[in-house]
Coordinates of C-alpha atoms in Angstrom, one line a residue:
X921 CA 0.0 0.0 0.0
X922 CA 1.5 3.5 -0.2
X923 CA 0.1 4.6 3.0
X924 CA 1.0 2.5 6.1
X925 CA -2.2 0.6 7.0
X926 CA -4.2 2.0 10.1
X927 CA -4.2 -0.8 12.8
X928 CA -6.7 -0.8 15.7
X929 CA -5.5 -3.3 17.9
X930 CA -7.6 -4.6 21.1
X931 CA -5.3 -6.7 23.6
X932 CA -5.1 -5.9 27.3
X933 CA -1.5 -7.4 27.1
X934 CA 1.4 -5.2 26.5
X935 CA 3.8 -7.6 26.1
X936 CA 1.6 -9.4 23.2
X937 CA 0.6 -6.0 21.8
X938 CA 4.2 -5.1 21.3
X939 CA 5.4 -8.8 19.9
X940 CA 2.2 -8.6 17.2
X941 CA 3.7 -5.3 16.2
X942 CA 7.3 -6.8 15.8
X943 CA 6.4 -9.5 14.0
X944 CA 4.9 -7.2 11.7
X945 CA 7.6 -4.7 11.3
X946 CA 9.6 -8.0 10.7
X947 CA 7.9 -8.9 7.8
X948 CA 7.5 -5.4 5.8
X949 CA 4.3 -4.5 6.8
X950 CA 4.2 -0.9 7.1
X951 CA 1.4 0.0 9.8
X952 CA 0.3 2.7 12.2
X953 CA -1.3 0.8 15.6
X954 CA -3.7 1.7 17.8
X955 CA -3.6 -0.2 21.3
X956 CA -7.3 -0.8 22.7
X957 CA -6.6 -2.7 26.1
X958 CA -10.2 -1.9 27.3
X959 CA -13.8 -2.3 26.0
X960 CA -14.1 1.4 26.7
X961 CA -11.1 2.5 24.6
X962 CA -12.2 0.3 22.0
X963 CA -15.5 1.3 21.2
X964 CA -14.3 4.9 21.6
X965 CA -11.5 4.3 18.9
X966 CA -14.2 2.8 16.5
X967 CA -16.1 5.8 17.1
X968 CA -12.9 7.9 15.6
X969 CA -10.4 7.9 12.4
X970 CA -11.6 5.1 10.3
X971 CA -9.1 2.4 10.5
X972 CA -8.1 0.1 7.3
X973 CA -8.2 -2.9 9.7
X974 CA -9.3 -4.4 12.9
X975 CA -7.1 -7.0 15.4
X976 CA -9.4 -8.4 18.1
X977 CA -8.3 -10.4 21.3
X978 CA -10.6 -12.9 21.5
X979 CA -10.0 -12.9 25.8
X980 CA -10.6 -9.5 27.3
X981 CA -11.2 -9.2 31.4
X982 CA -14.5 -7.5 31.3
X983 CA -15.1 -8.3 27.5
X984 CA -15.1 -11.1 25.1
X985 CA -14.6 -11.3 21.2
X986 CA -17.3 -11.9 19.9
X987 CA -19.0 -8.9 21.6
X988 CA -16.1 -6.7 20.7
X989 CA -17.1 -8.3 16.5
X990 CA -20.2 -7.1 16.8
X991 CA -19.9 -3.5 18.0
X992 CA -16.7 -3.5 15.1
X993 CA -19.3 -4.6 12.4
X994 CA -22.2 -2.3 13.7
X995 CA -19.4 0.6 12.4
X996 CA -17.5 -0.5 10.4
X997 CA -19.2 -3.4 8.0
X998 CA -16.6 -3.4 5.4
X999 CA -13.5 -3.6 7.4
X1000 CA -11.7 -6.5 7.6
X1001 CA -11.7 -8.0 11.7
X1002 CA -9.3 -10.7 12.2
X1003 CA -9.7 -13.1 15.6
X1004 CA -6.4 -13.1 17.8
X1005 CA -6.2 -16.0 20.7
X1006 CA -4.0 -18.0 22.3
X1007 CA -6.7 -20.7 22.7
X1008 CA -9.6 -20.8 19.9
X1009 CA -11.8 -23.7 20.1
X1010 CA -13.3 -24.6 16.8
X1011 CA -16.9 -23.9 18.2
X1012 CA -15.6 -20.5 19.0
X1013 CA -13.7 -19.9 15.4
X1014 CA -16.4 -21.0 13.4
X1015 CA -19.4 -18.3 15.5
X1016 CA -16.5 -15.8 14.8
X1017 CA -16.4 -16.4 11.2
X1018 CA -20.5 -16.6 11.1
X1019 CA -20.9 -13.1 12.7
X1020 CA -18.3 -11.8 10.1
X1021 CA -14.6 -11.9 11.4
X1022 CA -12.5 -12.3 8.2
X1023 CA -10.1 -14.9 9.7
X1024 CA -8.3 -15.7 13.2
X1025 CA -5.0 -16.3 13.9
X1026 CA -3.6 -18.4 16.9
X1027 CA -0.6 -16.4 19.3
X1028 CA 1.0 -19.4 19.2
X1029 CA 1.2 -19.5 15.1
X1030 CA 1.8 -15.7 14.7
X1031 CA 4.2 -16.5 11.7
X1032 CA 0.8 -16.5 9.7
X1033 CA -0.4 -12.8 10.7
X1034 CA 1.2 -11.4 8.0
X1035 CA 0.5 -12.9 5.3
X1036 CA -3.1 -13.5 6.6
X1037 CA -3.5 -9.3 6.7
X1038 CA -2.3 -9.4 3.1
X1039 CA -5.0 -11.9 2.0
X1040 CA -8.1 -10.2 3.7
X1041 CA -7.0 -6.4 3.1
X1042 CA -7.3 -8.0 -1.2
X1043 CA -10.1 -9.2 -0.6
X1044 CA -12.0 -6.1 1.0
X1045 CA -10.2 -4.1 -1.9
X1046 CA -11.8 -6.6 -4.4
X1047 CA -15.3 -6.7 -2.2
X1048 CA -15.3 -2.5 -2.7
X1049 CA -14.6 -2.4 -6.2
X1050 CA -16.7 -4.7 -7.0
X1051 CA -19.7 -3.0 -4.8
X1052 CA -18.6 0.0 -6.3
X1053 CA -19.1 -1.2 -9.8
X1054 CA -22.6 -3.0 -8.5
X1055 CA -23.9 0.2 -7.8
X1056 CA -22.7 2.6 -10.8
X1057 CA -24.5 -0.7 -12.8
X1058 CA -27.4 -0.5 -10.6
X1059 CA -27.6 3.7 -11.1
X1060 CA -26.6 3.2 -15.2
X1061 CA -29.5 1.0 -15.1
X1062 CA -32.1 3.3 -13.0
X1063 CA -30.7 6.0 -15.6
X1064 CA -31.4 3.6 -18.8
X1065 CA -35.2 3.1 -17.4
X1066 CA -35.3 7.1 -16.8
X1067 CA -34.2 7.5 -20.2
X1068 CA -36.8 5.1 -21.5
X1069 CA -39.8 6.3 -19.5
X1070 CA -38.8 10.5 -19.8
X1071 CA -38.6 9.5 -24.4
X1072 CA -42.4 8.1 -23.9
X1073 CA -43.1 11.0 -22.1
X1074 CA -41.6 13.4 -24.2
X1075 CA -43.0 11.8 -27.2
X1076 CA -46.5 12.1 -25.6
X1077 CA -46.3 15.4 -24.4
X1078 CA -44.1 17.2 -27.6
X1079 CA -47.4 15.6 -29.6
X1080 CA -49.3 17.5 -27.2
X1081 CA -47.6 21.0 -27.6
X1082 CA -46.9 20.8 -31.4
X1083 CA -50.4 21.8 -32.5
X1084 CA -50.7 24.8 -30.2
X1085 CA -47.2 25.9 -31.4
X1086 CA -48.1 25.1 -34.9
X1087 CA -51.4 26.7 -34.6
X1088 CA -50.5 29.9 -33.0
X1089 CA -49.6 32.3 -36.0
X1090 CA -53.2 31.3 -37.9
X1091 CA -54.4 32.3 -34.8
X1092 CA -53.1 35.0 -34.4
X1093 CA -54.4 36.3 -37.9
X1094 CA -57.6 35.6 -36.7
X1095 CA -57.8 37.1 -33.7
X1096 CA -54.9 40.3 -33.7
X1097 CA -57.0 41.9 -30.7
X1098 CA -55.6 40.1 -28.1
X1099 CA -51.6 39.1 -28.7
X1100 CA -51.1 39.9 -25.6
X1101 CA -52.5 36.5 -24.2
X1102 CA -51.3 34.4 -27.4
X1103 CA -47.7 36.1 -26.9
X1104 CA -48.2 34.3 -23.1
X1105 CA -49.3 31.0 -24.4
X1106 CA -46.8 30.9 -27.0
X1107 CA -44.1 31.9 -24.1
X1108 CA -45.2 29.8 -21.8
X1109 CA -45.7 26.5 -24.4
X1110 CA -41.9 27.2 -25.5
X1111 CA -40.9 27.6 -22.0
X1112 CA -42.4 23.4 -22.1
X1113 CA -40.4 22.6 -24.7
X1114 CA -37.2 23.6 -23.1
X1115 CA -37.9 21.7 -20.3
X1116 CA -38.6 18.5 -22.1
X1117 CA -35.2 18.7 -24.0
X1118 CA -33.8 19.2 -21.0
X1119 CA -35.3 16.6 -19.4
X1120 CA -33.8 14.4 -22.6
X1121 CA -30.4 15.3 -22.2
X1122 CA -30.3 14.7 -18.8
X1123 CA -31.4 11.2 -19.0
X1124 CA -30.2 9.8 -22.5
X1125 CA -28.9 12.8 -24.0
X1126 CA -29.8 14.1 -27.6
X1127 CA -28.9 15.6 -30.9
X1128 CA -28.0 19.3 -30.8
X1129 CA -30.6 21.5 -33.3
X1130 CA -28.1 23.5 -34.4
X1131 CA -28.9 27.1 -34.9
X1132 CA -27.8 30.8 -34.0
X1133 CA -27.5 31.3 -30.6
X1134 CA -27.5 34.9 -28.5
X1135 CA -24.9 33.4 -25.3
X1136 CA -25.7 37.5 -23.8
X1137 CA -28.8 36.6 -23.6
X1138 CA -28.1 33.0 -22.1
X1139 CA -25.8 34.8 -19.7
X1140 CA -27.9 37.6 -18.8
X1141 CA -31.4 34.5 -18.1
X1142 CA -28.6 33.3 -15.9
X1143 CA -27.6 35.8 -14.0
X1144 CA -31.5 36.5 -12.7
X1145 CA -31.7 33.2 -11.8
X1146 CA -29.0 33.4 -9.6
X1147 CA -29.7 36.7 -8.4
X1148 CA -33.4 35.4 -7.5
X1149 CA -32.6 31.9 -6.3
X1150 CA -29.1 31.8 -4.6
X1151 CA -28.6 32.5 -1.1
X1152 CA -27.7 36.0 0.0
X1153 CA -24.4 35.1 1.0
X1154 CA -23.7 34.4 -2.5
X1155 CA -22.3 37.6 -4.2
X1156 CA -22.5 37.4 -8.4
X1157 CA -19.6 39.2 -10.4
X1158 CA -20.5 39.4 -13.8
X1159 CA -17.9 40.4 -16.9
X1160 CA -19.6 39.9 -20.4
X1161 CA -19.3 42.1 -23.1
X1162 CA -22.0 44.2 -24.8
X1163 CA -21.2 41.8 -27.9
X1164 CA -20.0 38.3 -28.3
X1165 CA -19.9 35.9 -31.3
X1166 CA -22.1 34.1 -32.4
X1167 CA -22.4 30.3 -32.4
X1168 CA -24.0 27.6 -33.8
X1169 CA -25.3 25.3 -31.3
X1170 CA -28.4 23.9 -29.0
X1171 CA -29.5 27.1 -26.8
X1172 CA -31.6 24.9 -24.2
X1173 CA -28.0 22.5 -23.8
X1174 CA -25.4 25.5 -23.3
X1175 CA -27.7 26.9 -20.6
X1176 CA -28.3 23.5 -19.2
X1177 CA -24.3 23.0 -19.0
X1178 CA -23.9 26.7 -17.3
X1179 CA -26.5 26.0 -14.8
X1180 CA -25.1 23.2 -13.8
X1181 CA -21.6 24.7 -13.4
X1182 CA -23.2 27.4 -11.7
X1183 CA -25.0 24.7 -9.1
X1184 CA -22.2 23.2 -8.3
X1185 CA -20.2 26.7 -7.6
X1186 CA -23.2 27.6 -5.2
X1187 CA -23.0 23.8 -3.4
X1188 CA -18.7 24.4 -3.2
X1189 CA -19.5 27.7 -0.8
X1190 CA -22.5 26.3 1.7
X1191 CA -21.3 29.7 4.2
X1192 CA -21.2 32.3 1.2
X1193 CA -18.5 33.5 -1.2
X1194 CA -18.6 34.9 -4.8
X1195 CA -19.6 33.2 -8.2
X1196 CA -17.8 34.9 -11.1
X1197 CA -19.7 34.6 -14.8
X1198 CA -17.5 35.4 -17.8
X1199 CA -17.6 35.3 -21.5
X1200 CA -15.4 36.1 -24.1
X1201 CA -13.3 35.2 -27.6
X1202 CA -10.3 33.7 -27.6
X1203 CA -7.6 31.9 -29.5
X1204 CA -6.6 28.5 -28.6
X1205 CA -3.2 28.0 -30.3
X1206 CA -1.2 24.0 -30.3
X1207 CA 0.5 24.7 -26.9
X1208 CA -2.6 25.2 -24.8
X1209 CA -4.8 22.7 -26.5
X1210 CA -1.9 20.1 -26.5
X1211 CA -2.2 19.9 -22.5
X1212 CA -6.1 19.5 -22.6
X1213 CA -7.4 16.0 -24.3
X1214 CA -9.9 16.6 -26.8
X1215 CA -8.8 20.5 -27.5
X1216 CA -8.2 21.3 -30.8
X1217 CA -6.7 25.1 -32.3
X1218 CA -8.9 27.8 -33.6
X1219 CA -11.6 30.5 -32.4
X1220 CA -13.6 29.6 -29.4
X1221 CA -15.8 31.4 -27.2
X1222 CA -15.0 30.6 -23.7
X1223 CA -17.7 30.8 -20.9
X1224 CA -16.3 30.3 -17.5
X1225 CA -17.7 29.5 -14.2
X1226 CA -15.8 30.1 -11.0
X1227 CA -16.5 30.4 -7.5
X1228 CA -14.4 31.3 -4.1
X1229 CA -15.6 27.8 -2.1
X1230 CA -13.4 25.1 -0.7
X1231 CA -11.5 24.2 -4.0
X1232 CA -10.5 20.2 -4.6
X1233 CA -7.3 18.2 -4.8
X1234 CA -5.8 17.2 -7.4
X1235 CA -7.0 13.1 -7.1
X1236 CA -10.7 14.9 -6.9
X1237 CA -10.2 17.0 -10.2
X1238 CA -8.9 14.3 -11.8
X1239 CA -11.7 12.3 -11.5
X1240 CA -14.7 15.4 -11.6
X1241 CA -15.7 14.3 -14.9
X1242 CA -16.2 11.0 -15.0
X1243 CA -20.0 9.6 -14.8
X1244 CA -21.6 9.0 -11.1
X1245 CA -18.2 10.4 -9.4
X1246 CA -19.5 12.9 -6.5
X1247 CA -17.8 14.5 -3.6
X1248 CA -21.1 15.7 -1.9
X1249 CA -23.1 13.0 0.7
X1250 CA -25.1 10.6 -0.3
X1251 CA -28.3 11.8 -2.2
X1252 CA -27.4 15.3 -2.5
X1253 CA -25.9 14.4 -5.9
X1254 CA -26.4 11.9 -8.8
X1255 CA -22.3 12.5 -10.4
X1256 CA -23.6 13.5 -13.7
X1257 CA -23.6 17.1 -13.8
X1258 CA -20.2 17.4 -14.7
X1259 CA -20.2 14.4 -17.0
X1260 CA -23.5 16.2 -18.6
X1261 CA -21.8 19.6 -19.2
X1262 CA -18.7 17.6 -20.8
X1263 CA -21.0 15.8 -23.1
X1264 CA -22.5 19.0 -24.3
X1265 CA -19.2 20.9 -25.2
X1266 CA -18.4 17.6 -27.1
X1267 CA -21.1 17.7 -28.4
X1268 CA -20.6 21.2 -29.9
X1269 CA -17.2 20.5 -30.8
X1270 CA -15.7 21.9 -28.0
X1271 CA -14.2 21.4 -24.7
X1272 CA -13.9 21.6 -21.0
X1273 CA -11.2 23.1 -18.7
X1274 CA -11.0 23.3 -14.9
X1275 CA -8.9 24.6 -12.3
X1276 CA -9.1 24.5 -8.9
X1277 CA -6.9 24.4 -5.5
X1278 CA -8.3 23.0 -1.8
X1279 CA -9.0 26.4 -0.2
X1280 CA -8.9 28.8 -2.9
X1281 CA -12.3 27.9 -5.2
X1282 CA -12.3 26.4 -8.6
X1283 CA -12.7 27.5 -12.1
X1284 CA -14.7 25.8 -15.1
X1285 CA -14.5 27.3 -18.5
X1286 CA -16.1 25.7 -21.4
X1287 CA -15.0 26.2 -24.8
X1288 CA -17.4 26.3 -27.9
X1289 CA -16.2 26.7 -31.5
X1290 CA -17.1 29.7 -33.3
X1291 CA -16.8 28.3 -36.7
X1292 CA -20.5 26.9 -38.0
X1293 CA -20.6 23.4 -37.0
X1294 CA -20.3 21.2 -39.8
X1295 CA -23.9 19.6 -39.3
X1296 CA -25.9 22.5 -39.2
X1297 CA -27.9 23.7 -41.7
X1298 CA -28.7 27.4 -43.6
X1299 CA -32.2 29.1 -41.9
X1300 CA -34.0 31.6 -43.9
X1301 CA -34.1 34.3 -42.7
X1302 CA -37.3 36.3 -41.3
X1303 CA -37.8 38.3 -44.6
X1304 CA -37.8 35.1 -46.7
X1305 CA -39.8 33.2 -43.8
X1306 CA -42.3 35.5 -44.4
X1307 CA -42.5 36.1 -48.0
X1308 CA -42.5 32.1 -49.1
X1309 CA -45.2 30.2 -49.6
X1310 CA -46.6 27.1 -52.2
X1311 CA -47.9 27.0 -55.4
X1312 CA -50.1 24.2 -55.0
X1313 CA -48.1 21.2 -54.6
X1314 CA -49.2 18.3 -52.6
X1315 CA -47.8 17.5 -49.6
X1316 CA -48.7 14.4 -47.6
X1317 CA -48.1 14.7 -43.5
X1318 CA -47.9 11.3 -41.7
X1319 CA -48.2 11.4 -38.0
X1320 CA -49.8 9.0 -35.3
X1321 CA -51.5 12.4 -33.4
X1322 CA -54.5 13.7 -34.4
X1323 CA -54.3 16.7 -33.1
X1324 CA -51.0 17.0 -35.2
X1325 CA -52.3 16.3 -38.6
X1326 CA -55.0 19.1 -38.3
X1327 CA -53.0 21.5 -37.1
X1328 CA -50.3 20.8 -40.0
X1329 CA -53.4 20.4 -42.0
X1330 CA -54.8 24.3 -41.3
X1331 CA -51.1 26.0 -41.3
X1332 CA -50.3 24.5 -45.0
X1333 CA -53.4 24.9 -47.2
X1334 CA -52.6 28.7 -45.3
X1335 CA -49.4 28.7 -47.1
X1336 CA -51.3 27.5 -50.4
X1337 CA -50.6 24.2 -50.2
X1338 CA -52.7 21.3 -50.7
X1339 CA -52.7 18.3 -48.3
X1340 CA -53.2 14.9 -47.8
X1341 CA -52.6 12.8 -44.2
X1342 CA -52.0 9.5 -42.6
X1343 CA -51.8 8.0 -39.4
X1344 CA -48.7 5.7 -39.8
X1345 CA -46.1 4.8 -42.8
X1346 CA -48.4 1.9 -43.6
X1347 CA -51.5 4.1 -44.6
X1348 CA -48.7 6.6 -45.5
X1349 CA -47.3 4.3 -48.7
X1350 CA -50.8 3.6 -49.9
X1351 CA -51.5 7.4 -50.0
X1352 CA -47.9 8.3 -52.1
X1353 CA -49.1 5.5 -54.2
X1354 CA -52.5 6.8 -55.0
X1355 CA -50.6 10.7 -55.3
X1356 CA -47.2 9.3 -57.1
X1357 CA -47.8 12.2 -59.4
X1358 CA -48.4 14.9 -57.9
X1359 CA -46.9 14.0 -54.8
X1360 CA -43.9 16.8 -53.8
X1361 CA -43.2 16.9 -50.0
X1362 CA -43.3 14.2 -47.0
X1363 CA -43.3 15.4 -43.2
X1364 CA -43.4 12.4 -41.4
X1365 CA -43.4 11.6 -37.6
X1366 CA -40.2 9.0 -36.4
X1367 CA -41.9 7.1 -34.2
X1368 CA -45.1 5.5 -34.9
X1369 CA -46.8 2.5 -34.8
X1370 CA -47.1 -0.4 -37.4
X1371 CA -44.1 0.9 -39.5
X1372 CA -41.6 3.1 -38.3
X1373 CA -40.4 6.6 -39.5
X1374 CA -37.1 4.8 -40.8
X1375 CA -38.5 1.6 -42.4
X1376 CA -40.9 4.2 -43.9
X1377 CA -38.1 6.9 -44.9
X1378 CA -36.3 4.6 -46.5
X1379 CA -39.2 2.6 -48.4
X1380 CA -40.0 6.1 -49.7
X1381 CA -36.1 6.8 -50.9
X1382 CA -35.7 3.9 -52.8
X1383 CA -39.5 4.5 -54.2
X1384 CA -39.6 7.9 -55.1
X1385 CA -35.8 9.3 -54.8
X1386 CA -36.6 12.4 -56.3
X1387 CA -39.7 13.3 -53.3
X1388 CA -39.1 16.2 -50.7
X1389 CA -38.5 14.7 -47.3
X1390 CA -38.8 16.6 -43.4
X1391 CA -39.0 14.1 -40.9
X1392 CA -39.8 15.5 -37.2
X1393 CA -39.7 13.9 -33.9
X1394 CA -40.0 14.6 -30.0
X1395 CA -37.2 12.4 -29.2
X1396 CA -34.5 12.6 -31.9
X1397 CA -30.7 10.6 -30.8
X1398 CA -27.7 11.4 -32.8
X1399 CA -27.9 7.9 -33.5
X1400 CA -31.1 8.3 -35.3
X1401 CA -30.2 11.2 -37.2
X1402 CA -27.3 9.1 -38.5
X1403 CA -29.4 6.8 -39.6
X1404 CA -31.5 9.2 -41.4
X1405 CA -28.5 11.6 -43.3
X1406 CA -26.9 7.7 -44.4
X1407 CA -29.9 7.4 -46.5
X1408 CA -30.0 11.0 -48.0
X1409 CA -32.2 12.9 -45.3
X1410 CA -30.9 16.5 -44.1
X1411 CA -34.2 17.9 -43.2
X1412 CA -35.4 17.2 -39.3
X1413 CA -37.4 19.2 -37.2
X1414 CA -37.7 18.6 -33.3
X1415 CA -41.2 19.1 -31.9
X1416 CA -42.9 21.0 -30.5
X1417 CA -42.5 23.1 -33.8
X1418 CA -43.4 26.4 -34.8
X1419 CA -45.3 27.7 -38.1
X1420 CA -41.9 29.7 -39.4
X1421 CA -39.7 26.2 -38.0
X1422 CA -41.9 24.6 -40.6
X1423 CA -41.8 27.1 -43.3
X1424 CA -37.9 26.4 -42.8
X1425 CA -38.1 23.4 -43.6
X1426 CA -40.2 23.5 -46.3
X1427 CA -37.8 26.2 -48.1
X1428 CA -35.2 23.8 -47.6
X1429 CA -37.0 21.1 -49.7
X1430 CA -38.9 23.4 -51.8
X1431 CA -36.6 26.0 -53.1
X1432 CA -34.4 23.4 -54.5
X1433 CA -36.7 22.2 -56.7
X1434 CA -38.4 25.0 -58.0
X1435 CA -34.5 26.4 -58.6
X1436 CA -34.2 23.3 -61.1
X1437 CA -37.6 23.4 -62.6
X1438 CA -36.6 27.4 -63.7
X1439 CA -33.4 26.4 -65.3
X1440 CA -35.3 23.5 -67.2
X1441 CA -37.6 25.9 -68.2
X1442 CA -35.0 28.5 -69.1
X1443 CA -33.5 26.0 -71.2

């Protein structure tokens, strides 16, 4: 070991107490002994230091072994207790072994103490890692069926929210009295969405929608959150410029990883202290992203986190990032926050630095690129949200939801164009069958029943190669949209939606072709 083991040692005897202790000195055991001659000394030890193992005479005046096993388990249930006697009868051995003494050793045969210690200190080493591993299994499971039961949810409740969303700019039209109150359910039925994405990245994570994001205003959200929430002891030190880059990411995930970095600043100063928020652009050149795995060189904005609290070692920041690794008790944290935040910058292409010192606070900074990231995709912009619109073509939407299909129903013939639905791809194939020519545009759900949104994506590809394809879901993985862009898809929207998301989507599939169907004309 490279710490001498800590020894508490009950034996009334002096003389044996110091012979145990030669004869392990004698044979290399490097140890730090505590000499319990009493029952009182004893249990008040226990009730000290922890202690890597326990030696137990099994003949105290006053107080027997097997008592002094129990009150060592009652404390200490993992430590190995090993049975000292100079007369053991087998009865006695074997109740010792039963109530959980790890082995016994006779006075007389002391030769064997050593190499006994050895044997059972390996095996409670094995017995914790593999308890350890037990339990990260048993909380990668719980997580697994979270992550199951939150993308039925989510599906359920996005299907729920798309249709108001979707809805909301007809209504609008109709009734332009009051956008006072449709301004507050559209807010508010947003403010859902984030949460449910959220809630998806938490427990299985997710694909990032990659689009412009405003990191003031992410900053500034933050900042009233503290400033409302926090305790008073907590003082917030804010330096963000007037303007920052922009970047192409997953708004909802870059405030989810800030929060969380901000959480754990507030947890790391329980009497008060101060929580510094920072932002700006920086260069990372080959000598500082040479020191950081997964760094690479370019433009990054950096957003950093850091607070005045009790800092960490060095063995503690070493292991901060890995999954379920927590220094707070047991069932103030899960030990994925970190592991969470690290997955998001990665997931943006970027990367995660910390610093930190026992006593002098600790510093995150996450690092996002601000070069486009190579998945995302060109938006229209307002102007030409506005302006576009159909010019007659059919368009078949295929989703399981009612509620859905009527709402995507109302909002296209709006846009001029015309419509068919179904409820699943089975339906779905029979109606591009029966519209083969005039058929222009699919939106299609992912998950359904009977057929699902791949088998159906790619029975329409090798069908009609030449058709318009948007395919949405409330639960998108990366793996999924892999799945999708290997067969030729590009176009995804996550639900809930809204009317100009749509319209986005549309241009995407639309504009294309009408560009071809000019120059064929032209020509």
């Amino acid at each position: 070991m490279n710490s001498p083991i800590r020894i508490l040692h009950l034996e009334d005897s002096a003389l044996d107490a110091e012979l145990i202790k030669d004869c392990l000195e004698s044979a290399g055991v490097a140890c730090h002994v505590v000499i319990a001659p009493t029952r009182v000394s004893f249990e008040r030890a226990l009730e000290g230091e922890p202690f890597d193992l326990i030696l137990c005479d099994f003949n105290i005046p006053g107080y027997d072994g097997v008592s002094a096993l129990r009150a060592a388990r009652a404390i200490y249930p993992l430590v190995p207790v090993i049975m000292i006697s100079g007369g053991l009868s087998e009865y006695e051995a074997a109740e010792c072994l039963h109530l959980g003494a790890s082995d016994y050793v006779l006075k007389q045969s002391l030769v064997r103490l050593p190499i006994a210690i050895e044997r059972v200190l390996r095996q409670a080493d094995d017995r914790r890692q593999r308890e350890e591993l037990e339990t990260k299994l048993s909380r990668a499971q719980r997580l697994e069926s979270i992550g199951a039961f939150a993308g039925n949810i989510a599906h359920d409740l996005n299907n729920a929210l798309a249709p108001v969303l979707m809805s909301l700019e007809l209504i609008k039209l109709q009734y332009p009295e009051a956008p006072e109150l449709l301004d507050t359910i559209e807010s508010c039925t947003k403010h859902g969405a984030e949460m449910l994405r959220q809630l998806m990245v938490f427990s299985r994570g997710s694909h990032i929608e990659a689009e412009a994001v405003d990191t003031v205003g992410i900053l500034e959200d933050l900042s009233r959150f503290i400033e409302r929430t926090f305790p008073k002891g907590i003082q917030l030190r804010t330096r963000i410029p007037e303007e920052l880059p922009e970047i192409l990411g997953d708004r909802t995930q870059i405030h989810q990883a800030l929060t969380n970095l901000c959480v754990n600043a507030r947890d790391a100063m329980p009497t008060g202290g101060q929580l510094s928020l920072e932002a700006e652009a920086v260069d990372v050149d080959e000598s500082y992203s040479s020191a950081i795995p997964g760094a690479r060189t370019g433009q990054y904005l950096m957003l950093r986190v850091s607070d005045t609290g009790c800092g960490m070692p060095q063995e503690v920041l070493d292991r901060v990032f890995e999954p379920f690794f927590t220094t707070k008790a047991f069932g103030k944290g899960t030990g994925l926050g970190l592991s969470i935040v690290t997955g998001i910058a990665k997931g943006h292409q970027g990367f995660v630095n910390a610093y930190s010192h026992p006593g002098k606070g600790s510093t995150f900074a996450v690092y996002l690129p601000i070069e486009a990231i190579d998945s995302a995709s060109e938006r229209p912009t307002t102007d030409e949200a506005q302006t576009f619109a159909g010019h007659g073509e059919l368009v078949l939407v295929v989703d399981d939801s009612d509620a859905i299909r009527i709402a995507a129903s109302a909002v296209l013939s709006s846009l001029n164009f015309q419509v068919v639905t179904a409820e699943d791809g089975v339906n779905a194939l029979k109606a591009a069958a029966e519209h083969q020519g005039e058929l222009r545009a699919v939106i299609t759900d992912f998950h359904m029943p009977n057929m699902d949104g791949l088998e159906f994506v790619m029975e329409l590809v090798k069908l009609y190669p030449k058709l318009g394809i948007i395919v949405t879901s409330g639960n998108f993985m990366t793996e999924s949209i892999l799945d999708l862009k290997n067969i030729g898809i590009n176009t995804f929207l996550d639900k809930p939606f809204t009317q100009e998301k749509l319209v986005g989507a549309l241009m995407s599939v639309f504009e294309p072709q009408r560009q071809k169907e000019t120059v064929s004309a032209l020509k």
